[in-house]
mmCIF file of C-alpha atoms in Angstrom:
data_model
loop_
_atom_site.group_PDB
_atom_site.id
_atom_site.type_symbol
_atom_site.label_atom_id
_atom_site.label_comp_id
_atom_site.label_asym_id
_atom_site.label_seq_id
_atom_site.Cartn_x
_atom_site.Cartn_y
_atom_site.Cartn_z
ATOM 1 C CA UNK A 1 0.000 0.000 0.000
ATOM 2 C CA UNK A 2 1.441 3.567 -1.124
ATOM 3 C CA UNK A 3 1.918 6.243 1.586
ATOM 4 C CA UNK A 4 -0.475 8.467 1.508
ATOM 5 C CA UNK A 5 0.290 12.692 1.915
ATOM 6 C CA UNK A 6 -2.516 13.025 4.350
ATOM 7 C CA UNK A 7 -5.733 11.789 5.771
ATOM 8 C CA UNK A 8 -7.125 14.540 7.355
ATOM 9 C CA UNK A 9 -11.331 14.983 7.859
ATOM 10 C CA UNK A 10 -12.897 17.604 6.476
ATOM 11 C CA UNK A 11 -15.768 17.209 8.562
ATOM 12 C CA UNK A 12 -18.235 19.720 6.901
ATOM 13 C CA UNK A 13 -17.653 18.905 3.616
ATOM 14 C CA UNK A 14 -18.013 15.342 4.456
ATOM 15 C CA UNK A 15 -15.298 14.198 2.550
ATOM 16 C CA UNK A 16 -11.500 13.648 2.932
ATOM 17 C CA UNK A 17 -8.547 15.420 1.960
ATOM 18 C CA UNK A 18 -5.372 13.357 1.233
ATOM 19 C CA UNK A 19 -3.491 15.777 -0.823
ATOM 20 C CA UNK A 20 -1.729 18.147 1.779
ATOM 21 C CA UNK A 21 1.080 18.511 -0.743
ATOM 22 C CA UNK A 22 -0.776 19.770 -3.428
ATOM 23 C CA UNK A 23 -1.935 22.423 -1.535
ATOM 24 C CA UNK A 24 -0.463 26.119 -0.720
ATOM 25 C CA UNK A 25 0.972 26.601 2.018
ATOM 26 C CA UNK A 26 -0.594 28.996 4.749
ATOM 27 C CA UNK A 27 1.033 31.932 5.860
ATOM 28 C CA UNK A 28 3.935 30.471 8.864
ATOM 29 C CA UNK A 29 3.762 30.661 12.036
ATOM 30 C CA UNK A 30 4.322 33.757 13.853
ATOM 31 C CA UNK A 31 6.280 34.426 16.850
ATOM 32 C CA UNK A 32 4.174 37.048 18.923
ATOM 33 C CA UNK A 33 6.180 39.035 22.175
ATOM 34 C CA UNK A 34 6.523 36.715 24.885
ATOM 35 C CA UNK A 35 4.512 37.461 28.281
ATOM 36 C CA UNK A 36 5.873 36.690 31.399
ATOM 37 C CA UNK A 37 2.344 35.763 32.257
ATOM 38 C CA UNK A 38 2.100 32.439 30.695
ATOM 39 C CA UNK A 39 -1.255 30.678 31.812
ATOM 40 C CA UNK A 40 -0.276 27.458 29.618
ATOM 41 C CA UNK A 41 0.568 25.447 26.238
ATOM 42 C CA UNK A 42 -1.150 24.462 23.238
ATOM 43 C CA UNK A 43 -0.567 21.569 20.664
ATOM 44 C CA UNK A 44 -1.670 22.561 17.302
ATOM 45 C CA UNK A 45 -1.269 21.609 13.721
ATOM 46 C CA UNK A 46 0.633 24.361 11.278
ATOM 47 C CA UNK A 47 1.346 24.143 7.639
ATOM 48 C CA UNK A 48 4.770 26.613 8.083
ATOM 49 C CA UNK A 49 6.072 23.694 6.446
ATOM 50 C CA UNK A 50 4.100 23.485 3.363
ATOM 51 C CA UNK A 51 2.936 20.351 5.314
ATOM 52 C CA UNK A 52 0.735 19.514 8.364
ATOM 53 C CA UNK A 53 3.004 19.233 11.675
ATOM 54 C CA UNK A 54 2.387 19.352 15.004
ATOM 55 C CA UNK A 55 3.763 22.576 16.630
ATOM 56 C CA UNK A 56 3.732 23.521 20.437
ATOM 57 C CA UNK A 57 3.633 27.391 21.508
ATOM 58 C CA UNK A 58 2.519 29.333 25.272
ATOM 59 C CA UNK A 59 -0.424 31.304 25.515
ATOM 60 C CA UNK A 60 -0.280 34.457 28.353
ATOM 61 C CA UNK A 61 -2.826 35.918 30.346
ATOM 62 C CA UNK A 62 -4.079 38.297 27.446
ATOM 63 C CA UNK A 63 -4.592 35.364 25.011
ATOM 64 C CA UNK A 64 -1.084 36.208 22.830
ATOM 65 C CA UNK A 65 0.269 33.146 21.653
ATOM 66 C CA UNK A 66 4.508 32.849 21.489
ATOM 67 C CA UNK A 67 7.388 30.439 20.724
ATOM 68 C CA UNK A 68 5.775 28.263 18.313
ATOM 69 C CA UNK A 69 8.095 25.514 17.995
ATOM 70 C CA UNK A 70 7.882 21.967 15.847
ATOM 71 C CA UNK A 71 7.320 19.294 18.060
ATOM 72 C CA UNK A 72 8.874 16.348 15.871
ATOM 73 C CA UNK A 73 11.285 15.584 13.439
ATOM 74 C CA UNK A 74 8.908 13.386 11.249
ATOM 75 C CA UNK A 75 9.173 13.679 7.661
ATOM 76 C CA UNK A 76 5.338 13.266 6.629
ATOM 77 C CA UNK A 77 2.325 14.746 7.489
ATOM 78 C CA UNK A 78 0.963 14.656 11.261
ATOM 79 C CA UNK A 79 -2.299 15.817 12.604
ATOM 80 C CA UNK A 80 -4.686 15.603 15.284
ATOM 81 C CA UNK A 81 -2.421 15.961 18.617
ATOM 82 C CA UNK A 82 -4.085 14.331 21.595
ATOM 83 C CA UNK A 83 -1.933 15.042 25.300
ATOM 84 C CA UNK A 84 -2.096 11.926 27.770
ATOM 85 C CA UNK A 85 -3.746 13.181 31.142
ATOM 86 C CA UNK A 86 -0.451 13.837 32.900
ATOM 87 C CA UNK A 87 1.100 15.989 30.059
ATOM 88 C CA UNK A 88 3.727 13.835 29.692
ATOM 89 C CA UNK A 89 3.363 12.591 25.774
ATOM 90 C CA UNK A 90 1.022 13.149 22.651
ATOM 91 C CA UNK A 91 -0.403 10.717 20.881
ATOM 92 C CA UNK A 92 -0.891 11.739 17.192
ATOM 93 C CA UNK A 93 -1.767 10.875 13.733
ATOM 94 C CA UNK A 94 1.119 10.541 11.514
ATOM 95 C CA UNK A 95 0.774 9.532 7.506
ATOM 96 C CA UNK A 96 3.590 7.053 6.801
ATOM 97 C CA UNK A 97 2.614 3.815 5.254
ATOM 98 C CA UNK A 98 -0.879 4.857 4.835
ATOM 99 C CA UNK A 99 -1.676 6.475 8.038
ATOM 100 C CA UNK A 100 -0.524 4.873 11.768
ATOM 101 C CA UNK A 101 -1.479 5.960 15.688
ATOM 102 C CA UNK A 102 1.988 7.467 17.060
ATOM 103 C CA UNK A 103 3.009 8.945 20.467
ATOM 104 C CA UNK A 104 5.740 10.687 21.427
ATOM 105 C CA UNK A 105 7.343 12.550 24.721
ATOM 106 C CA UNK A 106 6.066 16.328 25.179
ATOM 107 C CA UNK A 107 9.557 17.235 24.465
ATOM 108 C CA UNK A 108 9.977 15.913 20.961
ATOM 109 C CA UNK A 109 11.743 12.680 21.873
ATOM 110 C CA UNK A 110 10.995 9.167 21.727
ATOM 111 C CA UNK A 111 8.491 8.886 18.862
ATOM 112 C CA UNK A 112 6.978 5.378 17.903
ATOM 113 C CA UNK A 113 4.070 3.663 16.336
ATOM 114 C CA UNK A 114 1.698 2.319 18.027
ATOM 115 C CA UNK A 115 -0.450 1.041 15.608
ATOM 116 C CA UNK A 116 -0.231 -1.319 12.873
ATOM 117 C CA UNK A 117 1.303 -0.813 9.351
ATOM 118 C CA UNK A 118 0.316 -0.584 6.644
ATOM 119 C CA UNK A 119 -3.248 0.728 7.368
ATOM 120 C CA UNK A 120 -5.524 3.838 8.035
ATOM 121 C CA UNK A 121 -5.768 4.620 11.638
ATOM 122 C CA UNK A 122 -6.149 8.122 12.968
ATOM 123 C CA UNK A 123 -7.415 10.528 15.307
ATOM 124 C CA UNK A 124 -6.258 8.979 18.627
ATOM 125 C CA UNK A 125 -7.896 10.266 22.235
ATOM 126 C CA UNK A 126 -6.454 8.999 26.093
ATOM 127 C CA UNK A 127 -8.161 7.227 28.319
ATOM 128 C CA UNK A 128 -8.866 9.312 31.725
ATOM 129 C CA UNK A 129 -6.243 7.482 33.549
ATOM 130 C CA UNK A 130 -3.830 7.269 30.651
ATOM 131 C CA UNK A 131 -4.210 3.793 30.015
ATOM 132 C CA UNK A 132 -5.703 3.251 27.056
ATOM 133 C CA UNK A 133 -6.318 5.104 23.771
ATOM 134 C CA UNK A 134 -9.279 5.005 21.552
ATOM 135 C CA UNK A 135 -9.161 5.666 17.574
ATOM 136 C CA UNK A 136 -10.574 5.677 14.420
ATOM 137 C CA UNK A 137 -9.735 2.898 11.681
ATOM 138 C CA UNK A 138 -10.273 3.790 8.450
ATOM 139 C CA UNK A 139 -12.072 0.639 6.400
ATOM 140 C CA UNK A 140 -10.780 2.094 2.654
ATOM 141 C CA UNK A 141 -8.257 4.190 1.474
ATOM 142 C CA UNK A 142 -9.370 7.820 1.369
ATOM 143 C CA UNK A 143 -10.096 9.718 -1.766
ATOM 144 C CA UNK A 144 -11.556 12.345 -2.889
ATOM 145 C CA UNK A 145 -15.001 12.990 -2.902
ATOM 146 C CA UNK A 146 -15.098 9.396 -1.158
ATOM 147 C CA UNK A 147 -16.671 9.074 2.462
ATOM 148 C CA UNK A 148 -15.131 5.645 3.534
ATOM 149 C CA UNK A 149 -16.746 3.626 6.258
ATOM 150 C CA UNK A 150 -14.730 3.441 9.534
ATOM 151 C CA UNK A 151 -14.890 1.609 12.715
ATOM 152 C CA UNK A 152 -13.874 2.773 16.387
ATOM 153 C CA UNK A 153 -11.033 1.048 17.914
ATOM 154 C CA UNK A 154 -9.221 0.672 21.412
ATOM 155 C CA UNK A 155 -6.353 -0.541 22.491
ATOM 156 C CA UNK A 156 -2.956 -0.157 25.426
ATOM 157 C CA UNK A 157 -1.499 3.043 25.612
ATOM 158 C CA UNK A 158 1.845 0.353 24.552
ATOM 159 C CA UNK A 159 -0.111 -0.480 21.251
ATOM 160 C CA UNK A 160 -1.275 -4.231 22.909
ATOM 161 C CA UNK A 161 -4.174 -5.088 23.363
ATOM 162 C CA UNK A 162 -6.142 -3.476 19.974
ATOM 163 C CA UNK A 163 -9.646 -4.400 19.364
ATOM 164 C CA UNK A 164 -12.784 -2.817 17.839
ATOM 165 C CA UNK A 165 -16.073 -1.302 20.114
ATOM 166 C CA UNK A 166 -18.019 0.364 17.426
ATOM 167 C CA UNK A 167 -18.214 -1.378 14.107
ATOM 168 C CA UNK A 168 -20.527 -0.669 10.965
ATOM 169 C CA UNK A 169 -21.419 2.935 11.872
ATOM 170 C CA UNK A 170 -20.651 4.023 8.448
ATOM 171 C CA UNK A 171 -17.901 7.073 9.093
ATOM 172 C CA UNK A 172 -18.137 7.789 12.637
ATOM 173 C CA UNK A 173 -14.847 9.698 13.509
ATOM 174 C CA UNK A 174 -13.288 12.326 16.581
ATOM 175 C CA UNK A 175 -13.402 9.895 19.399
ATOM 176 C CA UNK A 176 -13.018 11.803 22.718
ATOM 177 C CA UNK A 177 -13.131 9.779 25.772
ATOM 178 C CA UNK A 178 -14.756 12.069 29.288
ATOM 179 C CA UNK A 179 -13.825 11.559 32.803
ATOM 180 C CA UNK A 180 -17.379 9.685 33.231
ATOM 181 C CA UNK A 181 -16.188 6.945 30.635
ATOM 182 C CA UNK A 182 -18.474 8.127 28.091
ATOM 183 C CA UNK A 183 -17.036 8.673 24.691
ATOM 184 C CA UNK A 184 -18.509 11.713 22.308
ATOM 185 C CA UNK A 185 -18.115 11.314 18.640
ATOM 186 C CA UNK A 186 -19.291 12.694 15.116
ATOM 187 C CA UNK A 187 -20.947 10.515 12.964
ATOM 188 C CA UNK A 188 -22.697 10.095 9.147
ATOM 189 C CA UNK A 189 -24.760 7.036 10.731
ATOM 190 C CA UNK A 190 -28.113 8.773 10.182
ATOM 191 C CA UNK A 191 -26.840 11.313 7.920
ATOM 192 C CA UNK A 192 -26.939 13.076 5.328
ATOM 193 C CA UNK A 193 -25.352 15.439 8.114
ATOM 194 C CA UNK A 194 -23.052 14.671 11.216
ATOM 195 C CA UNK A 195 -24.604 14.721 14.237
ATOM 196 C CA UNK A 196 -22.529 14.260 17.730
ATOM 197 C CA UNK A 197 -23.767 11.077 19.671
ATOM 198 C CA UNK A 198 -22.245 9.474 22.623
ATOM 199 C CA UNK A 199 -21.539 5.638 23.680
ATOM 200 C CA UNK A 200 -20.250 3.817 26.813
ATOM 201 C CA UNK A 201 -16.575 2.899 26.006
ATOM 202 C CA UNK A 202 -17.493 -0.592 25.061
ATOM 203 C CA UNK A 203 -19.547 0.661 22.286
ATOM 204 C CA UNK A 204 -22.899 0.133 24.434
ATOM 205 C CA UNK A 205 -25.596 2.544 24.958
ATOM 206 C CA UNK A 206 -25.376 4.444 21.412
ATOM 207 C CA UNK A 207 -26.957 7.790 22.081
ATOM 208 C CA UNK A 208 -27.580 10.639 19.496
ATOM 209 C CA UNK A 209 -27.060 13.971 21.010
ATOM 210 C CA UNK A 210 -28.284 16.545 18.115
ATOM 211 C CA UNK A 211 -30.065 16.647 14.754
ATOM 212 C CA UNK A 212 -31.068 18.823 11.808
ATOM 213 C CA UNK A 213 -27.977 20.259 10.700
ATOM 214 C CA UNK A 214 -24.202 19.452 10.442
ATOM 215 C CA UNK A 215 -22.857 18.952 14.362
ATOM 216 C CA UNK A 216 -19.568 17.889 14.762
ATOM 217 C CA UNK A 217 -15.791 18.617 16.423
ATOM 218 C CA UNK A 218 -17.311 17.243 19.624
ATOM 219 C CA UNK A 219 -15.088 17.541 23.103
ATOM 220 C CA UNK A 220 -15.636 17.513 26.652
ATOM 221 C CA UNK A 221 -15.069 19.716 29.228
ATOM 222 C CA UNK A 222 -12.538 18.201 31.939
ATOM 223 C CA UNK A 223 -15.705 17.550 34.670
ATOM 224 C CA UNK A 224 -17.706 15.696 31.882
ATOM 225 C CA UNK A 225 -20.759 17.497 31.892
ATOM 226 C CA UNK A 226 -20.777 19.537 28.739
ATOM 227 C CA UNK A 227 -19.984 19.069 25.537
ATOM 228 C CA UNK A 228 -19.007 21.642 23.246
ATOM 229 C CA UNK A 229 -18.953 21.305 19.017
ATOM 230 C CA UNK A 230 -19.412 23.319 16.152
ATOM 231 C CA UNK A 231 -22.207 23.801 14.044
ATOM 232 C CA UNK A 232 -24.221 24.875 11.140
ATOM 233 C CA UNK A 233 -27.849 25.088 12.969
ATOM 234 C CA UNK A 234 -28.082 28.914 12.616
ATOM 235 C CA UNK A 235 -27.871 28.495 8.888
ATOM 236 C CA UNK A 236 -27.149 31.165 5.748
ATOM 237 C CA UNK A 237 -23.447 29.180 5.892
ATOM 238 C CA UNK A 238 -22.427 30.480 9.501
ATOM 239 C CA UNK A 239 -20.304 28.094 11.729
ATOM 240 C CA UNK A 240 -19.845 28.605 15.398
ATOM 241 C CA UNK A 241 -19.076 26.910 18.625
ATOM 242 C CA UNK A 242 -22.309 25.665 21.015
ATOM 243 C CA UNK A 243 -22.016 24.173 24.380
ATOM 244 C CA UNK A 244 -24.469 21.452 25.855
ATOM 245 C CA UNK A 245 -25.004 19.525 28.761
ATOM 246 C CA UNK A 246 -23.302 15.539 28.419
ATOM 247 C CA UNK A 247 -27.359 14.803 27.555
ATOM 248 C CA UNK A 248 -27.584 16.905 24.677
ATOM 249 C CA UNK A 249 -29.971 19.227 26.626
ATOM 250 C CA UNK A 250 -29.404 22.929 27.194
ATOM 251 C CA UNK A 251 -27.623 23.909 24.215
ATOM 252 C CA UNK A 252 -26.321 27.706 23.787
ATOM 253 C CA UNK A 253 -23.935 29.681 21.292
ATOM 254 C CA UNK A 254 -20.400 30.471 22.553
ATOM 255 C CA UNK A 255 -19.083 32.324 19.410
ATOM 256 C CA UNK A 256 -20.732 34.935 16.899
ATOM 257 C CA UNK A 257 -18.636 34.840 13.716
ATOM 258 C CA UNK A 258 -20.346 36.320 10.482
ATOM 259 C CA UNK A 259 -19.149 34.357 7.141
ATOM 260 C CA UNK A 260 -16.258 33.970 6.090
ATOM 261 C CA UNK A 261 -15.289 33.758 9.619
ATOM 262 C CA UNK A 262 -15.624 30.163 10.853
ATOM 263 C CA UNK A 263 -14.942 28.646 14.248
ATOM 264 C CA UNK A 264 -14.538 24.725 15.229
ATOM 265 C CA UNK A 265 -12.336 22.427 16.515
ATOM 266 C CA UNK A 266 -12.022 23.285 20.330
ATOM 267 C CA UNK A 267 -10.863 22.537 23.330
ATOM 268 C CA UNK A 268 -11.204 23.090 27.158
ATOM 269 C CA UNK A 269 -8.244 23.617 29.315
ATOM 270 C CA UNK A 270 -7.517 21.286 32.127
ATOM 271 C CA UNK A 271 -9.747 23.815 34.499
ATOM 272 C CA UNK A 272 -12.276 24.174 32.698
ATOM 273 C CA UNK A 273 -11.553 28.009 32.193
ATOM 274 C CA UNK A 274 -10.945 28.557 29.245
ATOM 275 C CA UNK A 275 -11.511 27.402 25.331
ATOM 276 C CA UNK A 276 -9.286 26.841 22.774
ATOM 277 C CA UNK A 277 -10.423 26.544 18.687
ATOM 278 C CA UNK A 278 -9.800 27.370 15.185
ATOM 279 C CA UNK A 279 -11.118 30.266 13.406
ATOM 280 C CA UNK A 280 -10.675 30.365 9.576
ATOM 281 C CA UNK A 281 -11.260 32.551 6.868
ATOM 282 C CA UNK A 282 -13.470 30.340 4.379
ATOM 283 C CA UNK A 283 -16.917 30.624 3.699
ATOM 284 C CA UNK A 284 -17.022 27.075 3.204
ATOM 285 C CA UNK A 285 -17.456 25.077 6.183
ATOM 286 C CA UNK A 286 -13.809 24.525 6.925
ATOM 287 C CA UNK A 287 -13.258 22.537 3.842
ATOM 288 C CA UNK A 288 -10.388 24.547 2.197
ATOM 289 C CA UNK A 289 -7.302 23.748 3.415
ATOM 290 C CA UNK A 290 -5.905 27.054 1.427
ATOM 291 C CA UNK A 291 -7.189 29.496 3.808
ATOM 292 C CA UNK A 292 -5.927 31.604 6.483
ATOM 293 C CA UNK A 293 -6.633 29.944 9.948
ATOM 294 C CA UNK A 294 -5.168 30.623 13.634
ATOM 295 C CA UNK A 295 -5.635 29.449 17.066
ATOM 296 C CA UNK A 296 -7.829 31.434 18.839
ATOM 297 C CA UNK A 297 -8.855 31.337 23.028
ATOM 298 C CA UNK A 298 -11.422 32.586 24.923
ATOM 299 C CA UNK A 299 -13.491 31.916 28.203
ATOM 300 C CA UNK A 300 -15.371 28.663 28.797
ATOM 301 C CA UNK A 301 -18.684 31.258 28.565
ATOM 302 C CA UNK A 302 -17.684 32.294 25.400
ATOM 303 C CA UNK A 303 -16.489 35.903 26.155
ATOM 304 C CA UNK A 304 -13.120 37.874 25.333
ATOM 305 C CA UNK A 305 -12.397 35.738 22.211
ATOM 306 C CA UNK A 306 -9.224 36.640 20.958
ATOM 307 C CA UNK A 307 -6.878 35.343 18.277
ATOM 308 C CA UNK A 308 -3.122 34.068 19.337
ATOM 309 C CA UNK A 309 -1.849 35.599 16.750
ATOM 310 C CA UNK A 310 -0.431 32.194 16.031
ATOM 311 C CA UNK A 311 -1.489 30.635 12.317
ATOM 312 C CA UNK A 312 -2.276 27.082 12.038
ATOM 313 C CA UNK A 313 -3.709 24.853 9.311
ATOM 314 C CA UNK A 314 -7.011 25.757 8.195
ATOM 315 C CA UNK A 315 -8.419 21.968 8.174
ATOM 316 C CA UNK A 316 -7.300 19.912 11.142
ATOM 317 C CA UNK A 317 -5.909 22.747 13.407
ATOM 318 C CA UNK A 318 -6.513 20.914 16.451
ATOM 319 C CA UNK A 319 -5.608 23.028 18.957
ATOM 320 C CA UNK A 320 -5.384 21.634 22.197
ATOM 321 C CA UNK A 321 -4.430 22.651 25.779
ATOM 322 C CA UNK A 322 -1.426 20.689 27.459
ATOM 323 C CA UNK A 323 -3.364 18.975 31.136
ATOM 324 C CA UNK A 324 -1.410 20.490 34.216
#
């Protein structure tokens, strides 16, 4: 099986992109003044490269982003950083041989693969007690304009121990695993539109969360009661970021971005404080990976969103907080 360039989602589009090479590359990363005030770090996904790597960088008090720095040395694509609950390592998706599970140390050292080659396994997610990983097998090679099916799979945080809790759900993909060992995950299972549902982590008690319009980029916030995603609901091609409670009940708007502005992709920090998320410049449901994007951050109610200043890939940013 050929190596692929990348498998990256493009979740609103519904279809994959696997051509990261053939696109341009977005503006690089910047290096804003550094703040003495650092409140923490973010993992994120930058084309500086002209490819998708995974790129670490602080965030101060006032939002600024600074130090952007590559994380590995890997010479093909990598997306979708995932931090194990101590801080310690991130697992991530790396596109050698097909596509493979990797982790490595938070400092850059001691990369390996976890799971098996050749295949198409991405988008990995930790266990609470950093035990286990859960992640998303690809069933066909990717291509374009081609929605594979998938299945959910689990296995050691050593790579032993692999084996599949949700099978034949069409493309169900973004695993995120809560506290309450209930996973949250975006599915076409009922499409023709994503909807977030969650499951018990043995693939029991399937439960569909929202409906009616594309729902997706699904995470939890540390306490596992809410569950924030983006969205198309309000319509006339806007995108934000909505919270709701774990039951899909109580759902509210966090961000107010007109088109072309876009948000998804988010993230809570480990106190449940603050959000971070993509905002790109598209117009078309995050589906370009030629746009401008950067990581933005704001409070967990939504207020004083402001941008990093830090540019990341437009599809697949991924920003996520390091746990402290």
């Amino acid at each position: 099986m050929d190596s692929i360039s990348s498998v990256r989602i493009a979740v609103w589009a519904a279809a994959i992109c696997v051509t990261a090479l053939a696109c341009s590359s977005a503006a690089p990363a910047t290096d804003p003044a550094t703040s003495s005030a650092e409140i923490g770090r973010i993992a994120f996904v930058s084309r500086a490269g002209g490819l998708n790597q995974i790129y670490l960088m602080n965030v101060d008090s006032a939002g600024a982003g600074s130090t952007p720095k590559r994380l590995t040395a890997d010479r093909e694509p990598e997306n979708y950083p995932s931090w194990s609950p101590d801080g310690t390592r991130i697992a991530y998706q790396r596109d050698f041989n097909g596509a493979a599970i990797y982790v490595v140390r938070a400092d850059g050292t001691g990369a390996r693969r976890l799971s098996p080659t050749p295949g198409f396994d991405i988008q990995p997610s930790w266990s609470p007690d950093g035990t286990r990983i859960i992640y998303v097998r690809l069933l066909a090679a990717p291509a374009p304009n081609r929605v594979p099916p998938s299945e959910m799979r689990m296995m050691n945080a050593d790579g032993t121990g692999d084996r599949v809790i949700l099978a034949n759900a069409g493309l169900s993909i973004e695993p995120r695993w809560s506290v309450n060992n209930t996973i949250v995950f975006m599915s076409l299972m009922n499409g023709p539109t994503y909807d977030v549902y969650t499951m018990n982590v043995d693939g029991s008690g399937l439960r569909r969360l929202t409906n009616g319009a594309n729902n997706g980029d699904p995470n939890w916030s540390p306490d596992g009661s809410t569950i924030i995603f983006g969205s198309d609901r309000e319509g006339n091609g806007l995108l934000n970021l909505f919270a709701m409670r774990a039951d899909g009940s109580q759902v509210r708007r966090l961000t107010h971005f007109d088109v072309p502005l876009e948000a998804g992709d988010s993230h809570f920090s480990s106190d449940g404080a603050r959000i971070t998320f993509e905002v790109a410049v598209d117009g078309k449901k995050q589906s370009d990976p030629n746009v401008p994007a950067d990581v933005w951050t704001m409070r967990a109610d939504g207020s004083g969103a402001k941008s990093t200043g830090v540019a990341c890939s437009s599809v697949g940013c991924a920003p996520r907080w390091q746990p402290k």
